[in-house]
mmCIF file of C-alpha atoms in Angstrom:
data_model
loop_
_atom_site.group_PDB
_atom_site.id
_atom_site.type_symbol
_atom_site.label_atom_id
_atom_site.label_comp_id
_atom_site.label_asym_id
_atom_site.label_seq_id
_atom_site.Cartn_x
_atom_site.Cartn_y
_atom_site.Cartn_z
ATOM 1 C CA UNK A 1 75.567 69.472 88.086
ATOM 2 C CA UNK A 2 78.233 67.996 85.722
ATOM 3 C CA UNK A 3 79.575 64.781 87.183
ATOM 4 C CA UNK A 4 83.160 64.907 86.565
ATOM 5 C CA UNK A 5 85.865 61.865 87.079
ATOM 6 C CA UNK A 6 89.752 63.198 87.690
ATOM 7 C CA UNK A 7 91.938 59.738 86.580
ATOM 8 C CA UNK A 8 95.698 60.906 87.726
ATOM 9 C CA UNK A 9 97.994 58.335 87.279
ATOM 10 C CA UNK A 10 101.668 56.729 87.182
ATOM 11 C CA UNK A 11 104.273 55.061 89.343
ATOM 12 C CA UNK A 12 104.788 56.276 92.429
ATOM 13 C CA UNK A 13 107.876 54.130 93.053
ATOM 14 C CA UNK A 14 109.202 56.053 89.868
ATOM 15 C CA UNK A 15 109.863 59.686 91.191
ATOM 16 C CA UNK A 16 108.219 61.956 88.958
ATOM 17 C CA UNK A 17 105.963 59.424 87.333
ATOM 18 C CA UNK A 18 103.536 59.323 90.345
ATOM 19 C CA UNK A 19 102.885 63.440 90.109
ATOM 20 C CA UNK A 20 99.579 62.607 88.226
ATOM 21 C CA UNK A 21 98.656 59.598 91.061
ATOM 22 C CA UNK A 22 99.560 62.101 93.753
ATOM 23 C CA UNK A 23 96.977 64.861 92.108
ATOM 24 C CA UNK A 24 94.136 62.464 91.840
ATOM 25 C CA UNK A 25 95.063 62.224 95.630
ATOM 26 C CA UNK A 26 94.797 65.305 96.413
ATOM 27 C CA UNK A 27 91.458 65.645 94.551
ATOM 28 C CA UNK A 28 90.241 63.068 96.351
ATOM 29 C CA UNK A 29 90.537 64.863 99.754
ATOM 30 C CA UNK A 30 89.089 67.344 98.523
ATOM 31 C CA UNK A 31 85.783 65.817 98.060
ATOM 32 C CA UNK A 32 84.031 68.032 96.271
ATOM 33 C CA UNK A 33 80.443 67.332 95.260
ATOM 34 C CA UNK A 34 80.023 66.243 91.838
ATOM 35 C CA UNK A 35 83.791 65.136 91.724
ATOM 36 C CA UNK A 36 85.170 61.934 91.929
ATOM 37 C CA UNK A 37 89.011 60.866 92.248
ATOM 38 C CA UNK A 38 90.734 57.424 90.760
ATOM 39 C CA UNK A 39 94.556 57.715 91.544
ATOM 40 C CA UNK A 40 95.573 54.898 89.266
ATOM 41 C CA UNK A 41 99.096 52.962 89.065
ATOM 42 C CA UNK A 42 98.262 52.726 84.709
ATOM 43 C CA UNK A 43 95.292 53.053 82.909
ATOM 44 C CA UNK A 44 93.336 50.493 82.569
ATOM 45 C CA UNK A 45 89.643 48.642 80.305
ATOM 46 C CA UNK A 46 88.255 48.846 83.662
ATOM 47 C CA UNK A 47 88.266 52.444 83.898
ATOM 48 C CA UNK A 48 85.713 52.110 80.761
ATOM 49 C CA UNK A 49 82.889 51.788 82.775
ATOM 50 C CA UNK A 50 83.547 54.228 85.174
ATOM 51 C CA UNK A 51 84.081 56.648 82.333
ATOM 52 C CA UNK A 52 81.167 56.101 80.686
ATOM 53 C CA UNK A 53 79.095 57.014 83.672
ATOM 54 C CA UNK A 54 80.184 60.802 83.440
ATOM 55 C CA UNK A 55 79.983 63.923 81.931
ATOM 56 C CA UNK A 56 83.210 65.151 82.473
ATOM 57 C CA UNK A 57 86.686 63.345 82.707
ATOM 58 C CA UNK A 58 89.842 64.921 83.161
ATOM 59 C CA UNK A 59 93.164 62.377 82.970
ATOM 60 C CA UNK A 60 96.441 63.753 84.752
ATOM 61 C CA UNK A 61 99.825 61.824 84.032
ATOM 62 C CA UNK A 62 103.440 63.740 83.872
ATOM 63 C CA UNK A 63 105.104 64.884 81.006
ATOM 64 C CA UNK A 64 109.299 63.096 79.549
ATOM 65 C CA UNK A 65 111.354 64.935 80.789
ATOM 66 C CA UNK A 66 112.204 67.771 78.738
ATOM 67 C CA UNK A 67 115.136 70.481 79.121
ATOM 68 C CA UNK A 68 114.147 73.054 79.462
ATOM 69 C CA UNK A 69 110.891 71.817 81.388
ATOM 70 C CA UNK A 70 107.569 71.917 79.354
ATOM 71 C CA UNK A 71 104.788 73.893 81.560
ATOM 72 C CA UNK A 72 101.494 72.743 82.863
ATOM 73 C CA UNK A 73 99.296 71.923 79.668
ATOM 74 C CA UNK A 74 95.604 71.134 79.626
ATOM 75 C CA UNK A 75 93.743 70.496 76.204
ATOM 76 C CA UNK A 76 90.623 68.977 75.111
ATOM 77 C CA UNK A 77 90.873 65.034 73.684
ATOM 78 C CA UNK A 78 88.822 62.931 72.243
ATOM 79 C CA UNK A 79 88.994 59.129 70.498
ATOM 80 C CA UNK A 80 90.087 59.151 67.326
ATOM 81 C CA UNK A 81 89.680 56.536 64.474
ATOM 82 C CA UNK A 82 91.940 54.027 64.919
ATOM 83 C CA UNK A 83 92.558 54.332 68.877
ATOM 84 C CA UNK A 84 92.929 51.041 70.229
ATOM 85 C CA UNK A 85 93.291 50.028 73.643
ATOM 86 C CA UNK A 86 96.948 48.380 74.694
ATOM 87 C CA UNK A 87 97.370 47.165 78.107
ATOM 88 C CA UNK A 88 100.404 48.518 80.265
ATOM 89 C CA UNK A 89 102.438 51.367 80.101
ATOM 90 C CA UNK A 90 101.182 51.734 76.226
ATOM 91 C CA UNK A 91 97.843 52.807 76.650
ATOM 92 C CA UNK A 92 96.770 56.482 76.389
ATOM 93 C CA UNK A 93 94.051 58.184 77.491
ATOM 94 C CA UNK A 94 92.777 58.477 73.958
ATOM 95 C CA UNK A 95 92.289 54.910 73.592
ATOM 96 C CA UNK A 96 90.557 54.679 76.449
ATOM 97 C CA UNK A 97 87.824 56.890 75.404
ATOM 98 C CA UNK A 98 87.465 54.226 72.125
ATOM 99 C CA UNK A 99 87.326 51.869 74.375
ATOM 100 C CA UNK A 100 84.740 53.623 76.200
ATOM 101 C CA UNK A 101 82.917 54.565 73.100
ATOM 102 C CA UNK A 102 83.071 50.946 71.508
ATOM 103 C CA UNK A 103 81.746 49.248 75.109
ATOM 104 C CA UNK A 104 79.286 51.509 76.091
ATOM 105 C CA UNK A 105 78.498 53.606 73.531
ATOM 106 C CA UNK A 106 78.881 56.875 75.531
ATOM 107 C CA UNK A 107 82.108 59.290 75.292
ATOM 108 C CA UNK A 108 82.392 61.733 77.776
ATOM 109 C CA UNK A 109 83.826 65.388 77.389
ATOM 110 C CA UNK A 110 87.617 64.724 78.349
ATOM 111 C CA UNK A 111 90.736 66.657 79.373
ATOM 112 C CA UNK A 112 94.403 66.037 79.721
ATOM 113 C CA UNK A 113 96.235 67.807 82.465
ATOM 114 C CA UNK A 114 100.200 67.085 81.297
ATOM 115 C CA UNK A 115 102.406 68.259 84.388
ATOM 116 C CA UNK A 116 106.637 68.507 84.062
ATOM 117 C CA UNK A 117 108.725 66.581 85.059
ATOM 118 C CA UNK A 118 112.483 66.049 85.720
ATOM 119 C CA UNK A 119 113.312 62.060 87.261
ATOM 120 C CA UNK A 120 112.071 59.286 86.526
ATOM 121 C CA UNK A 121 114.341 57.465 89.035
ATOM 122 C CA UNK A 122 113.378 54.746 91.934
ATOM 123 C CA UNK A 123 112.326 56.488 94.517
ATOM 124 C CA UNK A 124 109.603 57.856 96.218
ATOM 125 C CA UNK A 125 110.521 61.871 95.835
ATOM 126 C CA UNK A 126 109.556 64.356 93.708
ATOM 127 C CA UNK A 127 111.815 66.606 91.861
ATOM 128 C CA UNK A 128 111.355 70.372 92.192
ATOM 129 C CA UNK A 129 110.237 70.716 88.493
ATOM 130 C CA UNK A 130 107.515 68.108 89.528
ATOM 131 C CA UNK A 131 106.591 69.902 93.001
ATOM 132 C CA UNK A 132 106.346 72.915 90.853
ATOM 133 C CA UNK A 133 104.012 71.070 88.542
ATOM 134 C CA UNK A 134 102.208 69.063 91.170
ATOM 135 C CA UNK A 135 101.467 72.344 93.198
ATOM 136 C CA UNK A 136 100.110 74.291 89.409
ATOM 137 C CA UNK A 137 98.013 71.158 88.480
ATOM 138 C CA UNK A 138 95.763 71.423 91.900
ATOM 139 C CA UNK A 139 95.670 74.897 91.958
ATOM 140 C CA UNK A 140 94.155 74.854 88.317
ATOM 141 C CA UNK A 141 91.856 71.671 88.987
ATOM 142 C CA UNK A 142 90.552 73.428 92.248
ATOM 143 C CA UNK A 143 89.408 76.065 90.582
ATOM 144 C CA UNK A 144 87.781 74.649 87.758
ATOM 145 C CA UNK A 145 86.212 71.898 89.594
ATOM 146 C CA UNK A 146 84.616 74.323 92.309
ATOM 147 C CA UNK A 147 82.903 76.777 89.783
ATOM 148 C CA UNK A 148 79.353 75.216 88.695
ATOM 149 C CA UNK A 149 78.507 73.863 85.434
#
């Protein structure tokens, strides 16, 4: 069975910014075998390890706002040359696989899962556009993490 790690992450004190936290979340709950959840406030080097001990790892963050909204996007990443890791709210999930790759010499199949967004405000809520997104994002996850490998 492929051992898969879902990273969703962002501010939940920032409205929309905390869709990707809230999937990983959900993901969690759903404890499904061979899946593992990390709802994350930012990526971070610690994530490396936990990366490098998978086959699979999908990352889930929310889109700028755009007008009109962009849809739900998934698509196939990898580290590039010359991904480096930055700490904070400049680091991507990109350089995190270098970082993986450099450290522990392993670089797992990876995934972004992009979800809309509309606020970025304080607060707590989601915006429809997000609750939209939010509600897309599981359903897709669910079923491709339930089907076997």
């Amino acid at each position: 069975m492929m051992q898969t790690l879902v990273i969703g992450y962002g501010n939940t004190l920032r409205g929309d910014d905390g869709v990707g936290y809230r999937v990983a979340e959900a993901v969690e709950r759903w404890q499904l075998p061979g899946v593992e959840a990390w709802p994350c406030h930012q990526l971070t080097p610690e994530l490396a390890a936990a990366i490098a001990e998978v086959d699979r790892v999908i990352f889930v963050d929310a889109t700028p706002p755009q007008n009109p909204p962009s849809p739900i996007v998934c698509q196939s990443i990898q580290a590039k040359d010359g991904d480096r890791w930055r700490s904070g709210h400049q680091s991507h999930p990109t350089a995190l696989l270098a970082l993986t790759q450099q450290l522990y010499h392993r670089q797992p199949i990876a995934y972004a899962l992009w979800l809309p967004t509309q606020a970025m405000a304080y607060g707590e809520a989601l915006s429809p556009i997000a609750q939209i997104g939010l509600a897309q994002g599981l359903r897709y996850l669910r079923t491709w993490l339930s089907y076997p490998q």
